[in-house]
Amino acid sequence: MSAEIRRKRLTAPDIRARKGATPVVAVTAYNAVMARLVDPHVEIILVGDSLAMVEHGMVSTLGVSLELMIAHGRAVVAGAPTALVVVDLPFGSYEAGPAEAFRTAARVMAETGCGAVKLEGGAHMAETIAFLAERGIPVMAHVGLTPQAMNALGGFRTQGHDEEGRAAILADAQAVSDAGAFAVVLEGIVEPLAVEITAAIAAPTIGIGAAAACDGQILVLEDLLGLTERPPRFVKRYADLGAAVEKAVGDYAEEVRSRAFPGPEHVYKPRG
């Protein structure tokens, strides 16, 4: 559904109502330019803490600050008039308890204008999710491979390969759904488990490295556009913009050095 047809901005209840219906399309975006380009084609734009790595060259998501998330979130909301904009709560800004999470989430929503927040964690975050939802803050949950817990998980490793791991992730997904999450991101888990979770929980599932059976899919925009060097296995490149950017800048550099640019059509002539 295009933004022209949609006209009205989507909300968390709109997404929750998509359970079992036409799959939800979601991508990340970190600035107004990209948000404007993707807005007509997607239901959700996630201002992910992945911006730490994609935009700022950090080695993980752990170093991103709340102020940085707010700055990028504000820009995306400005560029996207109809998609639901969801902003990640950064590591260390919500884990201490429901009250801290509420203060952080309320600030993010007030200062960005976004429609929801996302936080990582399963059953141990259920109380926090319920606390936020009861106070008017829509929450997208995130289970499975949770990048903020990469040190505890031993790195970026696919989850759910053994029976104990599968049971734990299923329990996590059920807990956050029951707590009131309007959607649940399933990242980096084996396909049969993603199918099982999608059938078992009331909240829509949004897959990334999960299964086509999920209620929606999300990818990092730069990955699908071909702007990153080594995307994960689960990424499909829909363009090769990295090569196109390199060629464009190379052509520009060549014309500058040869004085072919600027040409007569690019300079201003005196009047009269």
GROMACS .gro file of N, CA, C and O in nm, residues 9 30 45-47 51 65-80 83-90 104-118 137:
model
  184
    9ARG      N    1  -0.097   0.816   0.906
    9ARG     CA    2   0.015   0.741   0.963
    9ARG      C    3  -0.034   0.614   1.033
    9ARG      O    4  -0.131   0.616   1.107
   30TYR      N    5   1.786   0.574   0.899
   30TYR     CA    6   1.853   0.653   1.002
   30TYR      C    7   1.853   0.803   0.972
   30TYR      O    8   1.907   0.880   1.052
   45ILE      N    9   0.917   0.165   0.981
   45ILE     CA   10   1.057   0.207   0.970
   45ILE      C   11   1.117   0.200   1.109
   45ILE      O   12   1.069   0.266   1.201
   46LEU      N   13   1.220   0.119   1.122
   46LEU     CA   14   1.288   0.105   1.251
   46LEU      C   15   1.414   0.189   1.251
   46LEU      O   16   1.502   0.172   1.167
   47VAL      N   17   1.422   0.280   1.347
   47VAL     CA   18   1.547   0.352   1.373
   47VAL      C   19   1.625   0.262   1.468
   47VAL      O   20   1.614   0.273   1.590
   51LEU      N   21   2.244   0.158   1.379
   51LEU     CA   22   2.306   0.281   1.325
   51LEU      C   23   2.445   0.302   1.385
   51LEU      O   24   2.530   0.369   1.325
   65SER      N   25   2.444   0.609   2.200
   65SER     CA   26   2.385   0.683   2.313
   65SER      C   27   2.237   0.711   2.290
   65SER      O   28   2.187   0.707   2.177
   66LEU      N   29   2.169   0.743   2.398
   66LEU     CA   30   2.028   0.781   2.388
   66LEU      C   31   2.013   0.907   2.305
   66LEU      O   32   1.921   0.919   2.223
   67GLU      N   33   2.104   1.002   2.322
   67GLU     CA   34   2.097   1.128   2.247
   67GLU      C   35   2.111   1.102   2.097
   67GLU      O   36   2.043   1.166   2.015
   68LEU      N   37   2.197   1.009   2.060
   68LEU     CA   38   2.215   0.977   1.919
   68LEU      C   39   2.090   0.912   1.862
   68LEU      O   40   2.047   0.944   1.751
   69MET      N   41   2.028   0.820   1.936
   69MET     CA   42   1.905   0.757   1.890
   69MET      C   43   1.795   0.860   1.872
   69MET      O   44   1.718   0.855   1.775
   70ILE      N   45   1.786   0.955   1.962
   70ILE     CA   46   1.684   1.059   1.952
   70ILE      C   47   1.708   1.147   1.830
   70ILE      O   48   1.614   1.180   1.756
   71ALA      N   49   1.833   1.184   1.805
   71ALA     CA   50   1.863   1.269   1.690
   71ALA      C   51   1.824   1.200   1.559
   71ALA      O   52   1.761   1.260   1.470
   72HIS      N   53   1.861   1.074   1.545
   72HIS     CA   54   1.827   1.001   1.423
   72HIS      C   55   1.676   0.975   1.416
   72HIS      O   56   1.617   0.983   1.308
   73GLY      N   57   1.614   0.945   1.528
   73GLY     CA   58   1.471   0.922   1.530
   73GLY      C   59   1.392   1.043   1.486
   73GLY      O   60   1.295   1.033   1.409
   74ARG      N   61   1.433   1.159   1.533
   74ARG     CA   62   1.366   1.283   1.494
   74ARG      C   63   1.376   1.306   1.343
   74ARG      O   64   1.279   1.347   1.278
   75ALA      N   65   1.493   1.277   1.287
   75ALA     CA   66   1.512   1.296   1.143
   75ALA      C   67   1.424   1.201   1.063
   75ALA      O   68   1.364   1.240   0.961
   76VAL      N   69   1.414   1.077   1.106
   76VAL     CA   70   1.333   0.979   1.033
   76VAL      C   71   1.185   1.015   1.039
   76VAL      O   72   1.114   1.007   0.938
   77VAL      N   73   1.137   1.054   1.155
   77VAL     CA   74   0.997   1.094   1.166
   77VAL      C   75   0.968   1.211   1.073
   77VAL      O   76   0.863   1.216   1.007
   78ALA      N   77   1.061   1.304   1.062
   78ALA     CA   78   1.042   1.418   0.973
   78ALA      C   79   1.032   1.377   0.827
   78ALA      O   80   0.962   1.440   0.748
   79GLY      N   81   1.101   1.269   0.790
   79GLY     CA   82   1.102   1.227   0.651
   79GLY      C   83   0.997   1.125   0.614
   79GLY      O   84   0.977   1.097   0.495
   80ALA      N   85   0.929   1.068   0.712
   80ALA     CA   86   0.834   0.958   0.686
   80ALA      C   87   0.695   0.995   0.736
   80ALA      O   88   0.667   0.983   0.855
   83ALA      N   89   0.448   0.583   0.752
   83ALA     CA   90   0.489   0.458   0.817
   83ALA      C   91   0.493   0.474   0.968
   83ALA      O   92   0.509   0.586   1.019
   84LEU      N   93   0.477   0.363   1.039
   84LEU     CA   94   0.498   0.363   1.183
   84LEU      C   95   0.649   0.368   1.208
   84LEU      O   96   0.722   0.278   1.164
   85VAL      N   97   0.695   0.471   1.276
   85VAL     CA   98   0.838   0.482   1.308
   85VAL      C   99   0.860   0.427   1.449
   85VAL      O  100   0.796   0.471   1.545
   86VAL      N  101   0.950   0.329   1.459
   86VAL     CA  102   0.985   0.266   1.586
   86VAL      C  103   1.131   0.297   1.615
   86VAL      O  104   1.216   0.284   1.527
   87VAL      N  105   1.161   0.339   1.737
   87VAL     CA  106   1.298   0.373   1.775
   87VAL      C  107   1.349   0.275   1.880
   87VAL      O  108   1.282   0.249   1.980
   88ASP      N  109   1.468   0.220   1.856
   88ASP     CA  110   1.531   0.132   1.953
   88ASP      C  111   1.569   0.207   2.080
   88ASP      O  112   1.620   0.320   2.073
   89LEU      N  113   1.547   0.143   2.194
   89LEU     CA  114   1.604   0.192   2.319
   89LEU      C  115   1.746   0.137   2.330
   89LEU      O  116   1.766   0.016   2.323
   90PRO      N  117   1.845   0.224   2.345
   90PRO     CA  118   1.984   0.175   2.344
   90PRO      C  119   2.023   0.100   2.470
   90PRO      O  120   1.961   0.115   2.576
  104THR      N  121   1.299   0.654   2.986
  104THR     CA  122   1.371   0.656   2.858
  104THR      C  123   1.274   0.657   2.741
  104THR      O  124   1.287   0.737   2.648
  105ALA      N  125   1.176   0.567   2.745
  105ALA     CA  126   1.082   0.557   2.634
  105ALA      C  127   0.998   0.683   2.620
  105ALA      O  128   0.972   0.729   2.507
  106ALA      N  129   0.956   0.740   2.731
  106ALA     CA  130   0.876   0.863   2.725
  106ALA      C  131   0.958   0.976   2.663
  106ALA      O  132   0.906   1.055   2.582
  107ARG      N  133   1.085   0.985   2.699
  107ARG     CA  134   1.170   1.089   2.638
  107ARG      C  135   1.187   1.066   2.488
  107ARG      O  136   1.177   1.160   2.409
  108VAL      N  137   1.210   0.941   2.449
  108VAL     CA  138   1.227   0.910   2.307
  108VAL      C  139   1.101   0.949   2.229
  108VAL      O  140   1.109   1.014   2.124
  109MET      N  141   0.986   0.911   2.278
  109MET     CA  142   0.862   0.941   2.205
  109MET      C  143   0.834   1.090   2.202
  109MET      O  144   0.792   1.145   2.100
  110ALA      N  145   0.858   1.158   2.313
  110ALA     CA  146   0.831   1.303   2.319
  110ALA      C  147   0.924   1.382   2.228
  110ALA      O  148   0.882   1.477   2.162
  111GLU      N  149   1.052   1.342   2.223
  111GLU     CA  150   1.151   1.421   2.150
  111GLU      C  151   1.164   1.383   2.004
  111GLU      O  152   1.221   1.461   1.925
  112THR      N  153   1.113   1.266   1.965
  112THR     CA  154   1.121   1.226   1.824
  112THR      C  155   0.987   1.231   1.753
  112THR      O  156   0.983   1.250   1.632
  113GLY      N  157   0.878   1.211   1.825
  113GLY     CA  158   0.748   1.199   1.760
  113GLY      C  159   0.721   1.061   1.706
  113GLY      O  160   0.625   1.041   1.631
  114CYS      N  161   0.803   0.962   1.743
  114CYS     CA  162   0.784   0.826   1.693
  114CYS      C  163   0.658   0.764   1.752
  114CYS      O  164   0.602   0.813   1.850
  115GLY      N  165   0.616   0.652   1.691
  115GLY     CA  166   0.492   0.588   1.735
  115GLY      C  167   0.511   0.469   1.825
  115GLY      O  168   0.413   0.414   1.877
  116ALA      N  169   0.636   0.425   1.847
  116ALA     CA  170   0.662   0.309   1.932
  116ALA      C  171   0.811   0.300   1.958
  116ALA      O  172   0.892   0.364   1.891
  117VAL      N  173   0.845   0.217   2.056
  117VAL     CA  174   0.986   0.190   2.085
  117VAL      C  175   1.009   0.040   2.075
  117VAL      O  176   0.915  -0.040   2.080
  118LYS      N  177   1.135   0.002   2.061
  118LYS     CA  178   1.172  -0.140   2.060
  118LYS      C  179   1.276  -0.165   2.168
  118LYS      O  180   1.366  -0.083   2.187
  137ILE      N  181   0.270   0.340   2.606
  137ILE     CA  182   0.388   0.335   2.520
  137ILE      C  183   0.389   0.201   2.447
  137ILE      O  184   0.412   0.096   2.508
   0.00000   0.00000   0.00000
